[in-house]
Amino acid sequence: DTLDIYFAAFRIPDFLFNLLVVGALSASFIPLFTRYLNRGDEAGAWRHTNNVLNIMTLAFAVLLVFGYIFATPLAALVAPGFDATKQAGVASMSRVMFAAQLLLAISVVYGSALQAMKRFVLYSLAPIFYNVGIIAGALLFVPILGSIGLAWGVVLGAFLHLIIQFVGVNSLGYKYRPVFDPKDEHVRHTFLQMIPRMLGLAVNQINFLAMTVIASTLTAGSVTLLQFAYNLNFFAIGAVAVPYSIAAYPTFCELLDRKDKTDFVKSFSSTIRQILFFMIPATILFILLRAQVVRVVLGAGMFGWDETITTANTLGIFVLSLVAQSIVYILVRAYFAKGDTVTPLAMGLVSAVINILAGLYFTKMFGVLGFGIAYSLSAIVQVSLLWVPLRMSIGNLDEYKIAKSMLKLSLAGLACAAITQMAKTVVVQWIPLETFLAVLAQGLFAGLLGLAVYALVAWLLKSEEIRDFASGLKRKLLKKAKSPEAVVGME
């Protein structure tokens, strides 16, 4: 029940944050910031940053005040299946979490500047610090404050998220200035460009809200199990697809700004193929080791075997579309680089409608598991709908090379699946799966052996992606090995 309240409470402030800031801002901010840098006007880029920051912070703060006031009716809207006590808990947690969203809104402006300047290390560290704050809330604040301590942990995490990115932009020459000029043409352009993206994000958020609403009408704990399954599904996407899309976006903007479609297609194709290289084995391992993953990550306290099986099976259905979910991130960034935020909105709307209707249908038959079926179906439809118009606009997207890579990687994936399944059965014969360490050992042994076979078969098939990965890793290792010699040489 506590986790049901926590995850439902997240939906209200998170809806506003994602709608107004996180994706909408970066989609419009980064191309303009990049143009400033291409013209050599770094001072103008920072002035634009401060102007956007101040206007957006004021507007977002006013909106959050209304959210704070109307948290109770919003809680009833988000979780209509909860009783009055649980809805009151949702409203209380939401009010605290609104403060976190304001801090995150400021942080996203700084993060967008870091992305535009292709400084990804501190940008990538910010979510880690955010989660450290959330964990601190669970471990330190809850014993003192009760369950509301979870919400204060989110506030702490948001503060850490902001600090780490502020340090990043400050090291690049940024200085805060109280610039406030809503009439500035570049600011107006930024916010006008945000509107279609905001609508697209609204569709995504309504999609998740609808899933939460449906889950709240199922058995107690359904909201939690849905959130856990989706979070585990998103782990691979967050680790690979999101960073790749973030790194590729400034390059896409530069190439299309120069109208260099040839190099854009090369960059797009390379990014898609690298996504396939990582996501094909991730899909296989998540399906075959789904119970081990859920048991190791979540199998403690009141999270029993029935919850493990339900979450694991839901996860297994979610990850069937892991490749499609990942490619959507690249396709959307390609549209944004073209200055087209309308097409992703339209295709996202179609996908959301399919997900909601399918969710209503399949949850009646399969419970929480139905969400995985509906979401995977909608993701596959969305990637198909996004690919066709982009190809019509750009021309050939190097599909032959992508298909060739996918065939080789799929064959390697089949070998990975066979070895992983065999390794699971071998471990069971030697180690009884009665402890956390035993389940962890089985998952690690089977997964690592499967990955090793995947890499070997991909290499034997002369996969370009495994060779690029190996050469990149070799360059990094050689660079680290040579660095002490370079220091000695300088001395």
Short mmCIF file of C-alpha atoms in Angstrom, two decimals:
data_model
loop_
_atom_site.label_atom_id
_atom_site.label_comp_id
_atom_site.label_asym_id
_atom_site.label_seq_id
_atom_site.Cartn_x
_atom_site.Cartn_y
_atom_site.Cartn_z
CA ASP A 1 0.00 0.00 0.00
CA THR A 2 2.82 2.43 0.85
CA LEU A 3 4.48 1.84 -2.50
CA ASP A 4 1.15 2.17 -4.30
CA ILE A 5 0.77 5.62 -2.68
CA TYR A 6 4.38 6.59 -3.45
CA PHE A 7 4.25 5.69 -7.13
CA ALA A 8 0.80 7.21 -7.64
CA ALA A 9 1.98 10.42 -5.90
CA PHE A 10 4.86 10.63 -8.37
CA ARG A 11 2.45 10.76 -11.30
CA ILE A 12 1.02 14.21 -10.47
CA PRO A 13 4.19 16.38 -10.16
CA ASP A 14 6.02 14.17 -12.64
CA PHE A 15 3.28 14.82 -15.20
CA LEU A 16 3.82 18.59 -14.98
CA PHE A 17 7.61 18.27 -14.97
CA ASN A 18 7.80 15.99 -17.99
CA LEU A 19 5.13 17.95 -19.80
CA LEU A 20 6.68 21.39 -19.41
CA VAL A 21 10.37 20.87 -18.91
CA VAL A 22 12.38 17.72 -19.35
CA GLY A 23 11.89 16.77 -23.01
CA ALA A 24 10.14 19.87 -24.32
CA LEU A 25 12.89 22.22 -23.23
CA SER A 26 15.84 20.19 -24.51
CA ALA A 27 14.14 19.65 -27.87
CA SER A 28 13.93 23.41 -28.47
CA PHE A 29 16.82 24.70 -26.34
CA ILE A 30 19.71 22.58 -27.65
CA PRO A 31 19.44 23.45 -31.39
CA LEU A 32 19.38 27.19 -30.62
CA PHE A 33 22.19 26.94 -28.07
CA THR A 34 24.19 25.01 -30.68
CA ARG A 35 23.67 27.79 -33.24
CA TYR A 36 25.04 30.34 -30.78
CA LEU A 37 28.15 28.19 -30.31
CA ASN A 38 28.57 27.64 -34.06
CA ARG A 39 28.61 31.42 -34.50
CA GLY A 40 31.22 31.76 -31.76
CA ASP A 41 28.83 33.68 -29.51
CA GLU A 42 29.29 31.85 -26.21
CA ALA A 43 28.25 34.92 -24.21
CA GLY A 44 24.96 35.01 -26.14
CA ALA A 45 24.44 31.31 -25.41
CA TRP A 46 24.80 31.88 -21.66
CA ARG A 47 22.57 34.96 -21.77
CA HIS A 48 19.92 32.89 -23.53
CA THR A 49 20.37 30.18 -20.87
CA ASN A 50 19.75 32.65 -18.03
CA ASN A 51 16.76 34.19 -19.77
CA VAL A 52 15.10 30.81 -20.36
CA LEU A 53 15.98 29.73 -16.82
CA ASN A 54 14.41 32.75 -15.13
CA ILE A 55 11.22 32.83 -17.21
CA MET A 56 10.64 29.12 -16.94
CA THR A 57 11.35 28.97 -13.20
CA LEU A 58 8.83 31.73 -12.47
CA ALA A 59 6.13 30.16 -14.67
CA PHE A 60 6.73 26.68 -13.28
CA ALA A 61 6.67 27.93 -9.67
CA VAL A 62 3.26 29.55 -10.21
CA LEU A 63 1.92 26.34 -11.74
CA LEU A 64 3.21 24.26 -8.83
CA VAL A 65 1.39 26.50 -6.35
CA PHE A 66 -1.87 25.53 -8.04
CA GLY A 67 -0.78 21.89 -7.97
CA TYR A 68 -0.13 22.16 -4.23
CA ILE A 69 -3.56 23.68 -3.61
CA PHE A 70 -5.45 21.14 -5.71
CA ALA A 71 -3.41 18.05 -4.71
CA THR A 72 -6.43 16.34 -3.12
CA PRO A 73 -8.75 16.32 -6.16
CA LEU A 74 -5.75 15.46 -8.35
CA ALA A 75 -5.06 12.43 -6.16
CA ALA A 76 -8.64 11.24 -6.65
CA LEU A 77 -8.22 11.69 -10.40
CA VAL A 78 -4.94 9.74 -10.59
CA ALA A 79 -5.93 6.88 -8.28
CA PRO A 80 -9.73 6.54 -8.36
CA GLY A 81 -9.50 2.94 -7.19
CA PHE A 82 -7.74 3.87 -3.93
CA ASP A 83 -9.74 4.30 -0.71
CA ALA A 84 -9.90 7.70 1.02
CA THR A 85 -6.89 6.99 3.27
CA LYS A 86 -4.63 6.04 0.37
CA GLN A 87 -5.79 9.03 -1.69
CA ALA A 88 -4.96 11.33 1.25
CA GLY A 89 -1.49 9.79 1.34
CA VAL A 90 -1.08 10.42 -2.40
CA ALA A 91 -2.02 14.10 -1.93
CA SER A 92 0.40 14.57 1.00
CA MET A 93 3.34 13.03 -0.83
CA SER A 94 2.55 14.96 -4.02
CA ARG A 95 2.70 18.30 -2.19
CA VAL A 96 6.23 17.57 -0.99
CA MET A 97 7.33 16.24 -4.39
CA PHE A 98 6.25 19.47 -6.12
CA ALA A 99 9.28 21.17 -4.53
CA ALA A 100 11.52 18.51 -6.08
CA GLN A 101 10.11 19.18 -9.54
CA LEU A 102 10.96 22.89 -9.30
CA LEU A 103 14.58 22.01 -8.49
CA LEU A 104 14.65 19.52 -11.36
CA ALA A 105 13.22 22.13 -13.75
CA ILE A 106 16.18 24.42 -13.01
CA SER A 107 18.57 21.48 -13.31
CA VAL A 108 17.22 20.50 -16.74
CA VAL A 109 18.17 23.93 -18.15
CA TYR A 110 21.76 23.39 -17.03
CA GLY A 111 21.66 19.80 -18.27
CA SER A 112 20.50 20.94 -21.72
CA ALA A 113 23.46 23.33 -21.90
CA LEU A 114 25.83 20.49 -20.97
CA GLN A 115 24.32 18.31 -23.72
CA ALA A 116 24.65 21.09 -26.29
CA MET A 117 28.34 21.47 -25.39
CA LYS A 118 28.75 17.67 -25.57
CA ARG A 119 29.82 17.39 -21.94
CA PHE A 120 28.08 14.20 -20.91
CA VAL A 121 29.93 12.98 -17.80
CA LEU A 122 28.38 15.30 -15.22
CA TYR A 123 25.08 15.15 -17.08
CA SER A 124 25.10 11.36 -16.70
CA LEU A 125 26.05 11.57 -13.02
CA ALA A 126 23.06 13.77 -12.11
CA PRO A 127 20.46 10.94 -12.19
CA ILE A 128 22.75 8.83 -9.99
CA PHE A 129 22.86 11.57 -7.36
CA TYR A 130 19.08 11.93 -7.71
CA ASN A 131 18.63 8.27 -6.85
CA VAL A 132 21.12 8.52 -3.99
CA GLY A 133 18.83 11.16 -2.48
CA ILE A 134 15.77 8.91 -2.92
CA ILE A 135 17.60 6.01 -1.25
CA ALA A 136 18.65 8.32 1.60
CA GLY A 137 14.99 9.22 2.08
CA ALA A 138 14.04 5.55 2.41
CA LEU A 139 16.90 4.67 4.76
CA LEU A 140 17.28 7.83 6.85
CA PHE A 141 14.14 9.97 6.63
CA VAL A 142 11.43 7.29 6.88
CA PRO A 143 12.50 6.09 10.37
CA ILE A 144 12.19 9.71 11.58
CA LEU A 145 9.30 11.14 9.52
CA GLY A 146 7.35 8.05 8.53
CA SER A 147 6.36 7.28 4.94
CA ILE A 148 6.39 11.00 4.00
CA GLY A 149 10.18 10.70 4.34
CA LEU A 150 10.13 8.97 0.94
CA ALA A 151 8.87 12.23 -0.61
CA TRP A 152 11.53 14.28 1.19
CA GLY A 153 14.12 11.87 -0.21
CA VAL A 154 12.93 12.86 -3.68
CA VAL A 155 13.48 16.53 -2.77
CA LEU A 156 17.02 15.76 -1.57
CA GLY A 157 17.69 13.83 -4.78
CA ALA A 158 16.45 16.73 -6.90
CA PHE A 159 18.73 19.13 -5.01
CA LEU A 160 21.75 16.87 -5.64
CA HIS A 161 20.69 16.58 -9.32
CA LEU A 162 20.73 20.37 -9.57
CA ILE A 163 24.04 20.89 -7.77
CA ILE A 164 26.00 18.43 -9.93
CA GLN A 165 24.82 20.05 -13.18
CA PHE A 166 25.34 23.57 -11.88
CA VAL A 167 28.95 22.62 -11.13
CA GLY A 168 29.22 21.38 -14.72
CA VAL A 169 28.01 24.55 -16.45
CA ASN A 170 29.91 26.74 -13.99
CA SER A 171 33.15 25.02 -15.00
CA LEU A 172 32.38 25.89 -18.64
CA GLY A 173 32.15 29.63 -17.97
CA TYR A 174 28.50 30.01 -17.00
CA LYS A 175 27.60 32.76 -14.52
CA TYR A 176 24.08 33.36 -13.29
CA ARG A 177 22.59 36.70 -14.34
CA PRO A 178 19.08 38.03 -13.49
CA VAL A 179 18.10 38.29 -17.16
CA PHE A 180 14.33 38.41 -17.71
CA ASP A 181 13.28 39.33 -21.23
CA PRO A 182 10.15 37.45 -22.38
CA LYS A 183 10.08 39.50 -25.60
CA ASP A 184 13.47 38.24 -26.77
CA GLU A 185 12.94 36.61 -30.19
CA HIS A 186 15.14 33.61 -29.37
CA VAL A 187 13.29 32.95 -26.14
CA ARG A 188 9.95 33.21 -27.92
CA HIS A 189 11.24 30.82 -30.58
CA THR A 190 12.37 28.38 -27.87
CA PHE A 191 9.00 28.39 -26.13
CA LEU A 192 7.03 28.24 -29.39
CA GLN A 193 9.06 25.19 -30.41
CA MET A 194 8.25 23.65 -27.04
CA ILE A 195 4.49 23.66 -27.67
CA PRO A 196 4.25 20.64 -30.04
CA ARG A 197 6.80 18.79 -27.92
CA MET A 198 4.79 19.59 -24.80
CA LEU A 199 1.70 18.16 -26.44
CA GLY A 200 3.67 15.05 -27.38
CA LEU A 201 4.88 14.65 -23.81
CA ALA A 202 1.34 15.25 -22.59
CA VAL A 203 0.30 12.24 -24.65
CA ASN A 204 3.06 10.13 -23.05
CA GLN A 205 2.18 11.30 -19.57
CA ILE A 206 -1.53 10.71 -20.10
CA ASN A 207 -0.53 7.27 -21.31
CA PHE A 208 1.20 6.52 -17.99
CA LEU A 209 -1.57 8.20 -16.02
CA ALA A 210 -4.10 5.95 -17.74
CA MET A 211 -2.03 2.89 -16.86
CA THR A 212 -1.90 4.03 -13.22
CA VAL A 213 -5.66 4.67 -13.18
CA ILE A 214 -6.36 1.21 -14.61
CA ALA A 215 -3.88 -0.43 -12.20
CA SER A 216 -5.50 1.31 -9.20
CA THR A 217 -8.74 -0.52 -9.99
CA LEU A 218 -7.05 -3.94 -9.91
CA THR A 219 -5.92 -5.83 -6.80
CA ALA A 220 -3.91 -4.01 -4.10
CA GLY A 221 -0.27 -3.65 -5.12
CA SER A 222 -0.99 -3.58 -8.86
CA VAL A 223 0.32 -0.02 -9.24
CA THR A 224 3.55 -1.09 -7.52
CA LEU A 225 4.01 -4.26 -9.60
CA LEU A 226 3.37 -2.31 -12.81
CA GLN A 227 5.90 0.35 -11.80
CA PHE A 228 8.52 -2.24 -10.81
CA ALA A 229 8.16 -4.16 -14.08
CA TYR A 230 8.36 -0.96 -16.13
CA ASN A 231 11.36 0.33 -14.15
CA LEU A 232 13.30 -2.88 -14.77
CA ASN A 233 12.32 -2.75 -18.45
CA PHE A 234 13.51 0.85 -18.61
CA PHE A 235 16.87 0.02 -17.01
CA ALA A 236 18.41 -1.13 -20.30
CA ILE A 237 16.82 1.78 -22.18
CA GLY A 238 18.10 4.28 -19.64
CA ALA A 239 21.56 2.73 -19.69
CA VAL A 240 21.92 2.56 -23.49
CA ALA A 241 19.19 4.13 -25.65
CA VAL A 242 18.79 7.37 -23.71
CA PRO A 243 22.56 8.14 -23.56
CA TYR A 244 22.96 7.29 -27.26
CA SER A 245 20.04 9.57 -28.20
CA ILE A 246 21.42 12.37 -26.02
CA ALA A 247 24.90 12.04 -27.52
CA ALA A 248 23.59 11.80 -31.09
CA TYR A 249 21.18 14.74 -30.87
CA PRO A 250 23.69 17.63 -31.07
CA THR A 251 25.40 15.88 -34.00
CA PHE A 252 22.06 15.39 -35.77
CA CYS A 253 21.34 19.12 -35.24
CA GLU A 254 24.71 20.19 -36.64
CA LEU A 255 24.49 17.96 -39.74
CA LEU A 256 20.92 18.89 -40.63
CA ASP A 257 21.62 22.56 -39.90
CA ARG A 258 24.35 22.28 -42.59
CA LYS A 259 21.89 20.29 -44.77
CA ASP A 260 24.39 17.43 -44.86
CA LYS A 261 21.97 14.53 -45.32
CA THR A 262 24.70 12.05 -46.31
CA ASP A 263 26.59 12.34 -43.04
CA PHE A 264 23.31 12.51 -41.12
CA VAL A 265 22.26 9.13 -42.55
CA LYS A 266 25.67 7.67 -41.65
CA SER A 267 25.37 8.96 -38.09
CA PHE A 268 21.75 7.81 -37.82
CA SER A 269 22.53 4.33 -39.17
CA SER A 270 25.55 3.92 -36.91
CA THR A 271 23.52 4.93 -33.84
CA ILE A 272 20.67 2.51 -34.69
CA ARG A 273 23.13 -0.35 -35.24
CA GLN A 274 24.89 0.30 -31.93
CA ILE A 275 21.49 0.27 -30.22
CA LEU A 276 20.78 -3.13 -31.81
CA PHE A 277 24.17 -4.43 -30.67
CA PHE A 278 23.28 -3.79 -27.03
CA MET A 279 19.52 -4.30 -27.02
CA ILE A 280 19.32 -7.69 -28.73
CA PRO A 281 21.28 -9.51 -25.98
CA ALA A 282 19.56 -7.36 -23.32
CA THR A 283 16.17 -8.58 -24.57
CA ILE A 284 17.28 -12.20 -24.48
CA LEU A 285 18.83 -12.01 -21.02
CA PHE A 286 15.88 -10.16 -19.50
CA ILE A 287 13.47 -12.77 -20.87
CA LEU A 288 15.50 -15.80 -19.77
CA LEU A 289 16.66 -14.38 -16.43
CA ARG A 290 13.59 -12.32 -15.58
CA ALA A 291 12.80 -14.24 -12.38
CA GLN A 292 16.42 -13.99 -11.21
CA VAL A 293 16.51 -10.25 -11.93
CA VAL A 294 13.28 -9.56 -10.05
CA ARG A 295 14.23 -11.81 -7.12
CA VAL A 296 17.67 -10.22 -6.71
CA VAL A 297 16.48 -6.63 -7.09
CA LEU A 298 13.13 -6.79 -5.30
CA GLY A 299 12.87 -10.11 -3.45
CA ALA A 300 13.07 -8.88 0.14
CA GLY A 301 10.73 -7.95 2.98
CA MET A 302 7.07 -8.30 2.04
CA PHE A 303 7.81 -8.87 -1.66
CA GLY A 304 6.94 -12.57 -1.92
CA TRP A 305 7.14 -15.27 -4.57
CA ASP A 306 3.72 -14.52 -6.11
CA GLU A 307 4.70 -10.86 -6.55
CA THR A 308 8.04 -11.99 -8.03
CA ILE A 309 6.36 -14.19 -10.64
CA THR A 310 3.81 -11.53 -11.62
CA THR A 311 6.46 -8.84 -11.93
CA ALA A 312 8.87 -11.16 -13.78
CA ASN A 313 6.27 -12.23 -16.33
CA THR A 314 5.14 -8.63 -16.86
CA LEU A 315 8.79 -7.66 -17.34
CA GLY A 316 9.24 -10.49 -19.86
CA ILE A 317 6.38 -9.10 -21.96
CA PHE A 318 7.62 -5.49 -21.67
CA VAL A 319 11.11 -6.38 -22.95
CA LEU A 320 9.78 -8.10 -26.07
CA SER A 321 9.65 -4.58 -27.52
CA LEU A 322 12.94 -3.40 -26.00
CA VAL A 323 14.51 -2.82 -29.42
CA ALA A 324 11.47 -0.86 -30.63
CA GLN A 325 11.29 1.20 -27.43
CA SER A 326 14.97 2.10 -27.82
CA ILE A 327 14.83 3.01 -31.50
CA VAL A 328 11.92 5.39 -30.81
CA TYR A 329 14.33 7.60 -28.82
CA ILE A 330 16.67 7.91 -31.81
CA LEU A 331 13.86 8.51 -34.29
CA VAL A 332 12.31 11.24 -32.15
CA ARG A 333 15.68 13.03 -31.82
CA ALA A 334 16.08 12.86 -35.62
CA TYR A 335 12.73 14.61 -36.06
CA PHE A 336 13.65 17.26 -33.48
CA ALA A 337 16.92 17.93 -35.31
CA LYS A 338 14.86 18.54 -38.46
CA GLY A 339 12.76 21.02 -36.52
CA ASP A 340 9.74 18.73 -36.75
CA THR A 341 8.00 18.21 -33.41
CA VAL A 342 4.54 17.62 -34.92
CA THR A 343 5.15 14.17 -36.44
CA PRO A 344 6.40 12.61 -33.17
CA LEU A 345 3.33 14.13 -31.48
CA ALA A 346 0.92 12.57 -33.99
CA MET A 347 2.57 9.16 -33.90
CA GLY A 348 2.84 9.25 -30.12
CA LEU A 349 -0.89 9.98 -29.91
CA VAL A 350 -1.74 6.95 -32.06
CA SER A 351 0.60 4.79 -29.96
CA ALA A 352 -0.94 6.03 -26.68
CA VAL A 353 -4.48 5.32 -27.85
CA ILE A 354 -3.46 1.78 -28.81
CA ASN A 355 -1.74 1.28 -25.44
CA ILE A 356 -4.72 2.52 -23.40
CA LEU A 357 -7.33 0.54 -25.35
CA ALA A 358 -5.18 -2.59 -25.36
CA GLY A 359 -4.45 -2.09 -21.66
CA LEU A 360 -8.15 -1.96 -20.83
CA TYR A 361 -8.73 -5.11 -22.88
CA PHE A 362 -5.77 -7.25 -21.79
CA THR A 363 -5.83 -6.38 -18.06
CA LYS A 364 -9.34 -7.80 -17.86
CA MET A 365 -7.93 -11.17 -18.93
CA PHE A 366 -4.38 -11.12 -17.56
CA GLY A 367 -4.29 -8.50 -14.80
CA VAL A 368 -1.01 -6.55 -14.52
CA LEU A 369 0.52 -8.77 -17.21
CA GLY A 370 -1.84 -7.11 -19.70
CA PHE A 371 0.07 -3.84 -19.39
CA GLY A 372 3.19 -5.49 -20.80
CA ILE A 373 1.25 -6.82 -23.81
CA ALA A 374 -0.38 -3.45 -24.48
CA TYR A 375 2.82 -1.43 -24.09
CA SER A 376 4.90 -3.70 -26.33
CA LEU A 377 2.23 -3.62 -29.02
CA SER A 378 2.07 0.19 -28.94
CA ALA A 379 5.88 0.55 -29.03
CA ILE A 380 6.19 -1.61 -32.15
CA VAL A 381 3.44 0.41 -33.86
CA GLN A 382 5.10 3.69 -32.87
CA VAL A 383 8.54 2.83 -34.28
CA SER A 384 6.91 1.77 -37.57
CA LEU A 385 4.89 4.98 -37.82
CA LEU A 386 7.94 7.15 -37.09
CA TRP A 387 10.29 5.39 -39.52
CA VAL A 388 8.19 5.76 -42.69
CA PRO A 389 7.73 9.58 -42.72
CA LEU A 390 11.42 10.10 -41.83
CA ARG A 391 12.46 7.97 -44.76
CA MET A 392 10.12 9.87 -47.07
CA SER A 393 11.66 13.14 -45.85
CA ILE A 394 15.36 12.19 -45.76
CA GLY A 395 15.47 9.42 -48.30
CA ASN A 396 17.39 6.15 -47.84
CA LEU A 397 18.13 5.59 -44.12
CA ASP A 398 20.72 2.87 -44.81
CA GLU A 399 18.15 0.15 -44.11
CA TYR A 400 20.18 -2.51 -45.96
CA LYS A 401 23.16 -2.09 -43.65
CA ILE A 402 20.90 -1.95 -40.58
CA ALA A 403 19.08 -5.15 -41.65
CA LYS A 404 22.40 -6.91 -42.34
CA SER A 405 23.67 -6.00 -38.87
CA MET A 406 20.39 -7.07 -37.29
CA LEU A 407 20.63 -10.50 -38.94
CA LYS A 408 24.17 -11.11 -37.68
CA LEU A 409 23.37 -9.86 -34.18
CA SER A 410 20.18 -11.94 -34.06
CA LEU A 411 22.16 -15.09 -34.90
CA ALA A 412 24.59 -14.21 -32.14
CA GLY A 413 21.59 -13.63 -29.89
CA LEU A 414 20.26 -17.14 -30.57
CA ALA A 415 23.60 -18.59 -29.49
CA CYS A 416 23.48 -16.39 -26.40
CA ALA A 417 19.98 -17.67 -25.57
CA ALA A 418 20.97 -21.33 -25.93
CA ILE A 419 24.05 -21.03 -23.71
CA THR A 420 22.26 -18.90 -21.10
CA GLN A 421 19.45 -21.44 -20.76
CA MET A 422 21.92 -24.33 -20.51
CA ALA A 423 23.99 -22.48 -17.90
CA LYS A 424 20.88 -21.87 -15.75
CA THR A 425 20.17 -25.60 -15.54
CA VAL A 426 23.82 -26.43 -14.77
CA VAL A 427 23.92 -24.05 -11.80
CA VAL A 428 20.69 -25.51 -10.37
CA GLN A 429 22.32 -28.96 -10.28
CA TRP A 430 25.21 -27.67 -8.20
CA ILE A 431 23.71 -24.86 -6.07
CA PRO A 432 20.27 -24.96 -4.40
CA LEU A 433 18.49 -21.67 -5.19
CA GLU A 434 17.44 -20.99 -1.62
CA THR A 435 19.43 -17.83 -0.85
CA PHE A 436 19.96 -14.39 -2.34
CA LEU A 437 23.61 -15.21 -3.17
CA ALA A 438 22.64 -18.44 -4.93
CA VAL A 439 20.09 -16.69 -7.15
CA LEU A 440 22.59 -13.91 -7.85
CA ALA A 441 25.30 -16.44 -8.72
CA GLN A 442 23.00 -18.29 -11.11
CA GLY A 443 21.98 -15.09 -12.88
CA LEU A 444 25.53 -13.73 -13.13
CA PHE A 445 27.04 -17.01 -14.33
CA ALA A 446 24.38 -17.67 -16.96
CA GLY A 447 24.21 -14.04 -18.09
CA LEU A 448 27.96 -13.46 -18.39
CA LEU A 449 28.49 -16.76 -20.18
CA GLY A 450 25.68 -15.91 -22.58
CA LEU A 451 27.17 -12.46 -23.26
CA ALA A 452 30.60 -13.98 -23.90
CA VAL A 453 29.13 -16.36 -26.48
CA TYR A 454 27.16 -13.48 -28.02
CA ALA A 455 30.35 -11.44 -28.44
CA LEU A 456 32.27 -14.42 -29.84
CA VAL A 457 29.62 -15.33 -32.44
CA ALA A 458 29.20 -11.66 -33.43
CA TRP A 459 32.98 -11.43 -33.93
CA LEU A 460 33.06 -14.64 -36.00
CA LEU A 461 30.24 -13.25 -38.15
CA LYS A 462 32.37 -10.10 -38.66
CA SER A 463 29.85 -7.81 -37.07
CA GLU A 464 30.93 -4.22 -37.60
CA GLU A 465 29.38 -3.21 -34.28
CA ILE A 466 31.41 -5.63 -32.13
CA ARG A 467 34.57 -4.52 -33.90
CA ASP A 468 33.74 -0.84 -33.36
CA PHE A 469 33.00 -1.56 -29.70
CA ALA A 470 36.26 -3.49 -29.28
CA SER A 471 38.38 -0.82 -31.00
CA GLY A 472 36.75 1.91 -28.92
CA LEU A 473 37.42 -0.04 -25.72
CA LYS A 474 41.01 -0.64 -26.83
CA ARG A 475 41.55 3.08 -27.44
CA LYS A 476 40.28 3.94 -23.97
CA LEU A 477 42.45 1.30 -22.30
CA LEU A 478 45.55 2.38 -24.23
CA LYS A 479 44.84 6.00 -23.36
CA LYS A 480 44.72 5.13 -19.67
CA ALA A 481 47.85 3.01 -19.94
CA LYS A 482 49.81 5.76 -21.67
CA SER A 483 48.75 8.58 -19.38
CA PRO A 484 51.49 7.95 -16.71
CA GLU A 485 54.17 7.95 -19.42
CA ALA A 486 52.82 11.20 -20.79
CA VAL A 487 53.11 12.82 -17.36
CA VAL A 488 56.69 11.58 -16.96
CA GLY A 489 57.56 12.84 -20.42
CA MET A 490 56.18 16.29 -19.60
CA GLU A 491 58.28 16.41 -16.45
#
